[in-house]
Every structure is written in structure tokens, then in C-alpha cells.
Amino acid sequence: MTVATRENESRTDLLNLYREMLLIRRFEERCNALFLQGKIPSTLHLYIGQEAVAVGVCAALRPDDYVLGTHRPHGHALAKGVTPHSIMAELYGKVTGCCKAKGGSMHVGDMSVGMFPAIAIVGANAPIATGAALSAKMRGSGQVVVAFFGEGGSNEGAVHEAMNMAAIWRLPVLFVCENNLYGASTPVNQIVAVENVADRAVAYGMPGVIVEGNDVVAVREATRTAVERARAGEGPTLIECKTYRLCGHSRSDACNYRTREEEAEWRDKEPLTWLARVLIEERQLATPSDLERIEAEVEAVMLEAIAFAEESPEPKPEDALLHVFWEDK
Amino acid sequence: MPVMTIAEALREGIREEMRRDPTVFCLGEDIGIPGGFGGAFTVTLGLSDEFGHDRILDTPISEIGIAGVAIGAAMTGMRPIADVQYGDFLFCMMDQLANQAAKMTYMSGGTVKVPLVMRAPVGSTRRGSQHAQSLEAFFTHIPGLKVLAPSTAYDAKGLLKSAIRDENPVLIFEHKLLYGSKGGRSEKGALTAVGEVPDGDYVVPIGKGIVRRAGKDVTIVGKLLTVYRALGAADELAQEGIEAEVIDPRTLIPLDKEIILESVRKTGRLVVVEEDNITHGWGAEIAAMVAEEAFFYLDAPIKRVAAPDTPPPFAPPMEEFYVPSVARVVAAVKSLF
Ligand SMILES: Cc1ncc(C[n+]2csc(CCOP(=O)(O)OP(=O)(O)O)c2C)c(N)n1
């Protein structure tokens, strides 16, 4: 495994990135366990292995920028600043959840921190992101919008319409394709005829960038460049992050469509191990005990989030009738 | 008071709202191209002269994109009015409407709003099957969407304004034979649905129907073009001594149930007229609602007059057979006596 040598990032910066990725990792592991214990009624698509993408992208954004996630949105939401408490409560189906128990795992979001309710129709978030970017441009707000989707989602017509519109109008939107090699069970080489999803960018008239998706710093760099371009009015970018889902697609997936050898290869270069090596071995900016301290801090947050979710009240059955239409507060 | 067509009234409504509120803008195919048509039915004609091409935004032929862009813009502080060239193309954007626009407020626990307006022309007008369907009823089955169907110029402007100011996704269905579009965009067989439209600001509230003609013997409920077919039938029936009450709900969702129930409680008879296919249709819903809530006031079975269960045909004789005519409404009413 090759690790890109990082020279400019400070210890604090890298440790922060590490902490954010670890938060997602531990959150997802907890979710999995709680699901198996029957405490979380929601279905789950976990983000384990892809943490560097959400964290790297969101680290290059302003708080008022927008992110649109997918059916696998916990990582996007946490990285954009939705609290672990409110996401956990949502997964528990409690009224304190970020969507008041109306959304569940696949729709977590919180517009007050720029995270749209996640959109679980594959590819459908791309045109909505484009609309948010049009709005940002019309309002002159300087905001940038990110649409995440998988290599599977990249084949949806909605994504193509969105990329074309974003390009013709030079909108401040980033299309971030998380290529984790499988869409559910289907391998990428069966569904994409070009070598890279990013190769398609040229067809829309926007830059296509390929990034080592498990290297959080590389993801952040690529995003920063695209964000600068977007804020300067130069239009959208398609960023393809090569990554790997280290867990099953959704609950009860034994991953029999891929090999244990392939998984082991990717495990060796998964985002946390990657960054830990940079921090400890390459740049000697941190010691294992620094990482253990972060581990303990994250563990404390997890326990609080779970306690919050468990202690929160359930919705009344008839609350199902609320919020079909907007209700003025 | 100025007399206007529906197309003109909509245009004035859009113009006034765009002047009033800088977040209102239009998007759609061929709506503002210089030398173009101002939308397929001239509703946005000339508006780009006043508001420019950023606010009268011409799009590629990308219906999913148009809908998605409207949703994203609406969720982030804008009030888009999306022009759907022909209502049939709503099927191309069904996911964005049914899964995204309609559910966003709900899925977010009421924390997000989607104040968008989408205008779609419907009605059979010699264009064959794919530019002809009256598909309002599909959208009345999707919780989270408001569905409007103005049949007069006054209502078109007033309801459009209410829609633009509403915090929810609102679909406005407009009938191609009622626009009164002129020049190359005029329609053969169109009615002259011109009417007085006050200058300046007024709204028609969403969810309020109107009695278009009062009568005591039978209630006829229609929408869009079939309001006029019902009125034509009422004229003929009056000559035979049957006084029909014609009700135009104007808003399909939320429905003014009370105006229909009140009428049926008085007349004891109900005929529902619509241009859509009969099975599982809007007429069935109105009939079921009345059967549930006013059954004991009924003196006769409820009748539906609708298109048969075929796609809209092309050739004029078949098209005339397909769209409910005055004669069919008259016959349906007479069968109740
Ligand atoms: C329009 C649509 N089709 C199918 C699905 C079912 N589905 C959910 S996730 C998924 C695979 C998506 O693959 P990809 O976009 O690569 O994202 P990943 O799961 O790898 O994160 C499928 C087929 C869906 N949610 N939406």
C-alpha cells in the first residue's frame, strides 16, 4: 500500500479529520449492533469504509453550503454537522429525531446545518442539488451544493439531466460519485462501459476528477479546487472517489458477490488505518495514545447519543397525520 | 374591468407576482426564447422582456431536471413556477413529483417546505395520445400535493397567485381549449373562456369551489372544460324543465366537499363530468365521497360521464366521441329522472 506523504497539514487538522471519520465509523458500528439487538427499527445502509469521502468533502465546505445525501446518508449527515444524537433518535423512531421520526435512516437531514433530508431514490438528489445551486446563484449567496451518489446512481437519467443543466448554467454544484465498486450486489464493470465514471464529465462540459477516495486529505484537496471553481462562477465539477464499502450493502448482506481477498486488500487501505499511518509513522505527528484519547472521546459521544435516543419519547400513532403539508409554526 | 383570456390572466398573475417578490421565477422549455412562443400556449409571452432570461429561464428538454431544479430552488428560498409544456410530460418527472416534492415536508418532520408551482396544460386537442391526456386525478392521489384546476380567467389569475404564495408544491392544470391563446398557438375548437379580470392584486383561495349556475333538480360537478359542457347541458335541460346546479370545485386538492354536499342535499341527484378515463378516476372519488356523506339525500344513483378507458384518440370523430359532450351530460342527467 502506498500512502501519499502529507507535508502541509498540521497535527490539529489531521487529528480533527481523524476524529470526524472515527465518529462516523463508531456510529455505524453502533447502529449495526443496535439493529441486531432489535433496538433500531430502521433499515440500514452503513457507510463503513467510505468515511474519507464525506469527511473530506464536507471539510472543504462552508457551514451554509448544502449537501444532498443518498440511501447511505449517515456519514454525509454527520460530516455536515447533523448531531449524532438527533440521527440516533431518528433511527430509533423517536420524536427527538432530526426528522421527528418521519424519515428514518434513509432520510436523515437537518436543513439548519445545510443537510437536505437524504433522498433514497437513487440519483434523484442530483437535479434537486442543481436547483439548490441555481437558487444560490440567483440569490447571490455564494453557497455551493454537493450531491453524493454511487457509481450505481451515476446511471440514472436524473443524474445526466442534472449534470447537463448544471454545466450549461455554470452552477455552483459538485457531483461527488462514491465509486465503491458495487451497487448493491452488481459490480461496476457490468454497468459502466467507460473506465471511470469521471470520464463522463467531458460529455457535459465540466471537469472530471478522479480521487483516491480513502485518503481524506486528497478528497478535501480535490473538493477545495472544485469549490473554488464553483464559487468563482465557473460551474460544476464531477469528482469520482474510488473507495470501498467494508460492510454489507444493507442489513443481512453476506457479500457473497465479492471475494474475501478483495475485502482484505481494501481493509488494508481503509481511511482510518490510512490516516493513522500518516499521523504516526510517516509524519510522526501523533502517537497511538493520541488516537486512543480520540477513541475515548468518540465513545463518550456514542453513549450519550444512544442514551438520548433511548430516553426520548415515541411519537403518538396519530402523529402520522401531521406534516403532509407545511404547517406554519 | 379588463376582459382577458386565461393565458393573458395567467401572464398578468405571473407578472404581478414577479414584480412583488424577487424570489419568484419561471423555468421551462421554450418559455422565453426571443422570437419563440412564450411557452407552448403563450402564457409567458413577453415576460422575458421585463424580467430577463435569468428569471424567465429556458431549460433543456429535461423534465426530471426541470422538476428537480424547481424542488431544489424551492427548498432553498426561491419560488419557482415550472412550465410543463404538455401535461403528459408530467409522467417523465413522476419520481420528482411523487417521491420528492410531495414527500419532502413529511419526511423531514415538517422542517422543510417546498413552495413550488407547476403549470401543466391538459385536454384532448387533435394531437393524438401523448399530448392530450387529462391526468389531474393521478396527482390528487399523492398526499402532499395541492392540485388546482381553474376554468375561468378570473380564477386562473387568482388561484395562480394563491399557489405562488403557498408553502407547498402546487400543480395547476390548465385546459388547452380554454386558454384562448392567439395567433399560431390558437386551438381549433377552443372555447372563448374570456372573462373580466381585475387589474392588480386579488387572490382566489385554494380549496373553495364555486356554484357556476344555481338549480334545484340535479347537481352537475365538472372541472376545466367539462364545467362548460355541464353549463351547456344545463341550458338544454332548462328548456325541458330540469334545473341543474353546476359546481366547479376549482381546487381538486384540497377539495371543497361541502359545496358539493350542500348542493346534493338540495337536489338529491349527482352527475360528475370529467375528461379523464372513467375507471378509478376523479369522478369515482367524488361519487364515493357523496355516497359516504350524503347517501340518504340521494334520490337516484350517481352518474359519471367521463372518457372511455382508452388513450385519447386522434381523428376528430373519435376524439369527439372520447371527450364528454353536452349531449352525453344531458343524457346522463335525464336517466336519473
Ligand atoms: C431509483 C432506485 N432504484 C433502485 C433502488 C434500490 N437500491 C437502493 S441502493 C441500490 C444500489 C445503489 O448503488 P450505488 O448507487 O452504487 O450506491 P451504494 O449503495 O454503493 O452506496 C439500489 C439498487 C433505489 N433505492 N432507487
Short mmCIF file of N, CA and C in Angstrom, two decimals, chain A residues 66 90 98-100 102-103 107 111 116-119 121 123-125 127-132 134-136 138-139 157-158 161-162 164-165 168-169 319-329, chain B residues 25 27 54-55 57-66 68-73 75-78 95-96 99-100 102 104-113 143-146 167-169 253:
data_model
loop_
_atom_site.label_atom_id
_atom_site.label_comp_id
_atom_site.label_asym_id
_atom_site.label_seq_id
_atom_site.Cartn_x
_atom_site.Cartn_y
_atom_site.Cartn_z
N TYR A 66 -24.68 23.44 1.02
CA TYR A 66 -25.67 22.37 1.11
C TYR A 66 -25.09 21.02 0.68
N GLU A 90 -33.53 9.53 15.48
CA GLU A 90 -34.32 9.28 14.26
C GLU A 90 -34.34 7.79 13.95
N CYS A 98 -33.98 13.84 14.00
CA CYS A 98 -33.79 15.01 13.13
C CYS A 98 -34.95 15.19 12.17
N CYS A 99 -35.73 14.14 11.93
CA CYS A 99 -36.93 14.27 11.10
C CYS A 99 -38.18 13.91 11.91
N LYS A 100 -38.09 14.05 13.21
CA LYS A 100 -39.23 13.78 14.10
C LYS A 100 -39.83 12.40 13.86
N LYS A 102 -40.21 10.83 11.21
CA LYS A 102 -40.93 10.68 9.94
C LYS A 102 -40.00 10.19 8.83
N GLY A 103 -38.69 10.26 9.07
CA GLY A 103 -37.76 9.97 7.98
C GLY A 103 -37.14 8.58 8.08
N HIS A 107 -33.55 9.03 5.29
CA HIS A 107 -33.93 10.42 5.03
C HIS A 107 -33.37 11.40 6.05
N MET A 111 -31.82 20.85 7.68
CA MET A 111 -31.52 21.99 6.81
C MET A 111 -30.80 23.11 7.57
N PHE A 116 -29.74 18.49 3.45
CA PHE A 116 -31.09 18.19 2.97
C PHE A 116 -31.55 16.87 3.57
N PRO A 117 -32.86 16.70 3.72
CA PRO A 117 -33.34 15.35 4.04
C PRO A 117 -32.77 14.41 2.97
N ALA A 118 -32.14 13.33 3.40
CA ALA A 118 -31.47 12.48 2.41
C ALA A 118 -32.51 11.86 1.48
N ILE A 119 -32.10 11.60 0.27
CA ILE A 119 -33.01 11.16 -0.78
C ILE A 119 -32.64 9.73 -1.18
N ILE A 121 -34.20 7.67 -3.32
CA ILE A 121 -34.39 7.24 -4.71
C ILE A 121 -33.06 7.52 -5.40
N GLY A 123 -30.10 8.52 -7.34
CA GLY A 123 -29.88 9.53 -8.40
C GLY A 123 -30.81 10.72 -8.35
N ALA A 124 -31.89 10.63 -7.59
CA ALA A 124 -32.90 11.68 -7.62
C ALA A 124 -32.45 12.96 -6.93
N ASN A 125 -31.38 12.86 -6.14
CA ASN A 125 -30.93 14.08 -5.46
C ASN A 125 -30.16 15.02 -6.40
N PRO A 127 -30.74 16.36 -9.53
CA PRO A 127 -31.44 17.55 -10.03
C PRO A 127 -31.86 18.50 -8.92
N ILE A 128 -32.15 17.98 -7.76
CA ILE A 128 -32.54 18.86 -6.65
C ILE A 128 -31.33 19.68 -6.19
N ALA A 129 -30.18 19.03 -6.17
CA ALA A 129 -28.94 19.76 -5.86
C ALA A 129 -28.70 20.86 -6.88
N THR A 130 -28.97 20.55 -8.12
CA THR A 130 -28.79 21.54 -9.19
C THR A 130 -29.72 22.72 -8.98
N GLY A 131 -30.94 22.43 -8.53
CA GLY A 131 -31.89 23.51 -8.23
C GLY A 131 -31.43 24.36 -7.06
N ALA A 132 -30.88 23.71 -6.05
CA ALA A 132 -30.37 24.48 -4.91
C ALA A 132 -29.21 25.37 -5.36
N LEU A 134 -28.85 26.57 -8.43
CA LEU A 134 -29.45 27.66 -9.19
C LEU A 134 -29.95 28.74 -8.23
N SER A 135 -30.58 28.28 -7.17
CA SER A 135 -31.10 29.21 -6.16
C SER A 135 -29.96 30.01 -5.53
N ALA A 136 -28.87 29.33 -5.20
CA ALA A 136 -27.71 30.02 -4.60
C ALA A 136 -27.20 31.09 -5.56
N MET A 138 -28.94 32.58 -7.99
CA MET A 138 -29.92 33.66 -8.14
C MET A 138 -29.93 34.57 -6.93
N ARG A 139 -29.77 33.97 -5.75
CA ARG A 139 -29.79 34.78 -4.53
C ARG A 139 -28.45 35.44 -4.28
N GLY A 157 -31.02 8.51 -15.22
CA GLY A 157 -31.27 9.64 -16.12
C GLY A 157 -31.28 10.97 -15.39
N ALA A 158 -31.80 10.96 -14.18
CA ALA A 158 -31.87 12.20 -13.40
C ALA A 158 -30.49 12.83 -13.25
N GLU A 161 -29.46 14.50 -16.61
CA GLU A 161 -30.17 15.76 -16.83
C GLU A 161 -29.60 16.85 -15.93
N ALA A 162 -29.33 16.45 -14.69
CA ALA A 162 -28.82 17.43 -13.71
C ALA A 162 -27.44 17.93 -14.11
N ASN A 164 -26.07 18.07 -17.03
CA ASN A 164 -26.14 18.93 -18.21
C ASN A 164 -26.65 20.32 -17.83
N MET A 165 -27.69 20.37 -17.03
CA MET A 165 -28.25 21.68 -16.65
C MET A 165 -27.24 22.47 -15.83
N ILE A 168 -24.60 23.85 -18.30
CA ILE A 168 -24.99 24.94 -19.21
C ILE A 168 -25.19 26.24 -18.43
N TRP A 169 -25.63 26.12 -17.18
CA TRP A 169 -25.88 27.33 -16.39
C TRP A 169 -24.70 27.67 -15.47
N ASP A 319 -49.67 10.97 15.11
CA ASP A 319 -48.73 11.95 14.56
C ASP A 319 -48.44 11.65 13.08
N ALA A 320 -48.77 10.44 12.67
CA ALA A 320 -48.63 10.09 11.24
C ALA A 320 -49.39 11.06 10.35
N LEU A 321 -50.42 11.69 10.93
CA LEU A 321 -51.26 12.59 10.11
C LEU A 321 -50.65 13.98 9.95
N LEU A 322 -49.62 14.28 10.74
CA LEU A 322 -49.05 15.62 10.69
C LEU A 322 -48.06 15.78 9.54
N HIS A 323 -47.87 17.00 9.12
CA HIS A 323 -46.79 17.40 8.20
C HIS A 323 -46.95 16.90 6.77
N VAL A 324 -48.16 16.49 6.39
CA VAL A 324 -48.37 16.19 4.97
C VAL A 324 -48.18 17.49 4.18
N PHE A 325 -48.72 18.57 4.75
CA PHE A 325 -48.49 19.90 4.19
C PHE A 325 -47.73 20.72 5.22
N TRP A 326 -47.15 21.79 4.75
CA TRP A 326 -46.40 22.70 5.63
C TRP A 326 -47.35 23.33 6.64
N GLU A 327 -46.94 23.31 7.88
CA GLU A 327 -47.75 23.94 8.91
C GLU A 327 -46.97 25.10 9.49
N ASP A 328 -47.55 26.28 9.44
CA ASP A 328 -46.84 27.44 9.98
C ASP A 328 -46.68 27.28 11.47
N LYS A 329 -45.48 27.62 11.94
CA LYS A 329 -45.20 27.44 13.36
C LYS A 329 -45.75 28.63 14.14
N PHE B 25 -39.65 33.02 -9.92
CA PHE B 25 -39.10 32.95 -11.28
C PHE B 25 -39.76 31.80 -12.03
N LEU B 27 -39.41 28.69 -15.00
CA LEU B 27 -38.50 27.88 -15.80
C LEU B 27 -39.30 26.90 -16.63
N ASP B 54 -32.74 35.39 -16.85
CA ASP B 54 -32.41 34.67 -15.61
C ASP B 54 -33.68 34.31 -14.86
N ARG B 55 -34.71 35.15 -14.98
CA ARG B 55 -35.96 34.88 -14.24
C ARG B 55 -37.04 34.26 -15.12
N LEU B 57 -36.50 31.49 -17.30
CA LEU B 57 -35.33 30.64 -17.58
C LEU B 57 -35.70 29.51 -18.53
N ASP B 58 -35.11 29.55 -19.72
CA ASP B 58 -35.33 28.47 -20.68
C ASP B 58 -34.46 27.28 -20.31
N THR B 59 -35.07 26.11 -20.34
CA THR B 59 -34.36 24.90 -19.92
C THR B 59 -34.13 23.99 -21.12
N PRO B 60 -33.23 23.03 -20.97
CA PRO B 60 -33.18 21.95 -21.96
C PRO B 60 -34.45 21.11 -21.84
N ILE B 61 -34.65 20.21 -22.78
CA ILE B 61 -35.79 19.30 -22.73
C ILE B 61 -35.43 18.20 -21.73
N SER B 62 -35.66 18.49 -20.47
CA SER B 62 -35.22 17.63 -19.38
C SER B 62 -36.26 17.71 -18.27
N GLU B 63 -37.31 16.94 -18.38
CA GLU B 63 -38.42 17.12 -17.43
C GLU B 63 -38.03 16.73 -16.00
N ILE B 64 -37.22 15.69 -15.85
CA ILE B 64 -36.78 15.34 -14.49
C ILE B 64 -35.98 16.50 -13.92
N GLY B 65 -35.15 17.05 -14.79
CA GLY B 65 -34.32 18.17 -14.36
C GLY B 65 -35.16 19.38 -14.00
N ILE B 66 -36.14 19.69 -14.80
CA ILE B 66 -36.99 20.85 -14.52
C ILE B 66 -37.66 20.69 -13.15
N GLY B 68 -36.78 18.65 -10.65
CA GLY B 68 -35.79 18.60 -9.57
C GLY B 68 -35.22 19.97 -9.27
N VAL B 69 -34.94 20.73 -10.32
CA VAL B 69 -34.40 22.07 -10.12
C VAL B 69 -35.42 22.94 -9.40
N ALA B 70 -36.68 22.81 -9.78
CA ALA B 70 -37.72 23.60 -9.10
C ALA B 70 -37.77 23.22 -7.61
N ILE B 71 -37.67 21.94 -7.32
CA ILE B 71 -37.73 21.49 -5.93
C ILE B 71 -36.53 22.03 -5.14
N GLY B 72 -35.35 21.87 -5.71
CA GLY B 72 -34.14 22.33 -5.01
C GLY B 72 -34.16 23.83 -4.77
N ALA B 73 -34.65 24.56 -5.77
CA ALA B 73 -34.72 26.01 -5.62
C ALA B 73 -35.77 26.38 -4.57
N MET B 75 -36.73 24.65 -2.03
CA MET B 75 -36.30 24.29 -0.68
C MET B 75 -35.26 25.24 -0.12
N THR B 76 -34.73 26.12 -0.98
CA THR B 76 -33.65 27.00 -0.54
C THR B 76 -33.98 28.47 -0.77
N GLY B 77 -35.25 28.79 -0.68
CA GLY B 77 -35.59 30.21 -0.62
C GLY B 77 -36.18 30.84 -1.87
N MET B 78 -36.34 30.06 -2.94
CA MET B 78 -36.93 30.62 -4.15
C MET B 78 -38.37 30.11 -4.31
N ASP B 95 -41.17 10.69 -10.55
CA ASP B 95 -40.46 10.49 -9.29
C ASP B 95 -40.24 11.80 -8.55
N GLN B 96 -39.84 12.82 -9.31
CA GLN B 96 -39.57 14.09 -8.65
C GLN B 96 -40.82 14.66 -8.01
N ASN B 99 -42.31 11.34 -5.34
CA ASN B 99 -41.43 10.92 -4.25
C ASN B 99 -40.68 12.07 -3.60
N GLN B 100 -40.41 13.11 -4.37
CA GLN B 100 -39.57 14.18 -3.82
C GLN B 100 -40.45 15.35 -3.36
N ALA B 102 -43.61 15.92 -3.17
CA ALA B 102 -44.77 15.65 -2.33
C ALA B 102 -44.39 15.17 -0.94
N MET B 104 -41.30 15.67 0.75
CA MET B 104 -40.17 16.30 1.44
C MET B 104 -40.57 16.90 2.79
N THR B 105 -41.70 17.59 2.82
CA THR B 105 -42.13 18.18 4.09
C THR B 105 -42.43 17.07 5.10
N TYR B 106 -43.08 16.04 4.64
CA TYR B 106 -43.46 14.94 5.54
C TYR B 106 -42.23 14.21 6.08
N MET B 107 -41.36 13.79 5.16
CA MET B 107 -40.19 13.00 5.57
C MET B 107 -39.27 13.78 6.50
N SER B 108 -39.31 15.09 6.40
CA SER B 108 -38.43 15.90 7.24
C SER B 108 -39.12 16.28 8.55
N GLY B 109 -40.27 15.68 8.81
CA GLY B 109 -40.97 16.00 10.04
C GLY B 109 -41.45 17.44 10.07
N GLY B 110 -41.78 17.97 8.90
CA GLY B 110 -42.32 19.33 8.85
C GLY B 110 -41.27 20.41 8.99
N THR B 111 -40.01 20.07 8.77
CA THR B 111 -38.96 21.08 8.93
C THR B 111 -38.56 21.73 7.60
N VAL B 112 -39.05 21.19 6.51
CA VAL B 112 -38.66 21.68 5.19
C VAL B 112 -39.91 22.01 4.39
N LYS B 113 -39.86 23.10 3.63
CA LYS B 113 -41.01 23.38 2.78
C LYS B 113 -40.58 23.46 1.32
N PRO B 143 -50.55 12.29 -1.55
CA PRO B 143 -50.58 13.22 -0.42
C PRO B 143 -49.38 14.16 -0.46
N GLY B 144 -49.63 15.42 -0.21
CA GLY B 144 -48.54 16.39 -0.18
C GLY B 144 -48.56 17.35 -1.35
N LEU B 145 -49.38 17.06 -2.35
CA LEU B 145 -49.52 17.98 -3.48
C LEU B 145 -50.86 18.67 -3.40
N LYS B 146 -50.89 19.95 -3.72
CA LYS B 146 -52.17 20.63 -3.93
C LYS B 146 -52.42 20.67 -5.44
N GLU B 167 -47.01 27.55 0.65
CA GLU B 167 -45.72 26.99 1.06
C GLU B 167 -45.54 25.54 0.61
N ASN B 168 -46.45 25.04 -0.20
CA ASN B 168 -46.43 23.64 -0.62
C ASN B 168 -46.30 23.53 -2.13
N PRO B 169 -45.94 22.35 -2.61
CA PRO B 169 -45.96 22.15 -4.06
C PRO B 169 -47.39 22.17 -4.58
N ILE B 253 -57.44 19.36 -4.87
CA ILE B 253 -56.88 19.07 -3.55
C ILE B 253 -56.39 20.38 -2.98
#
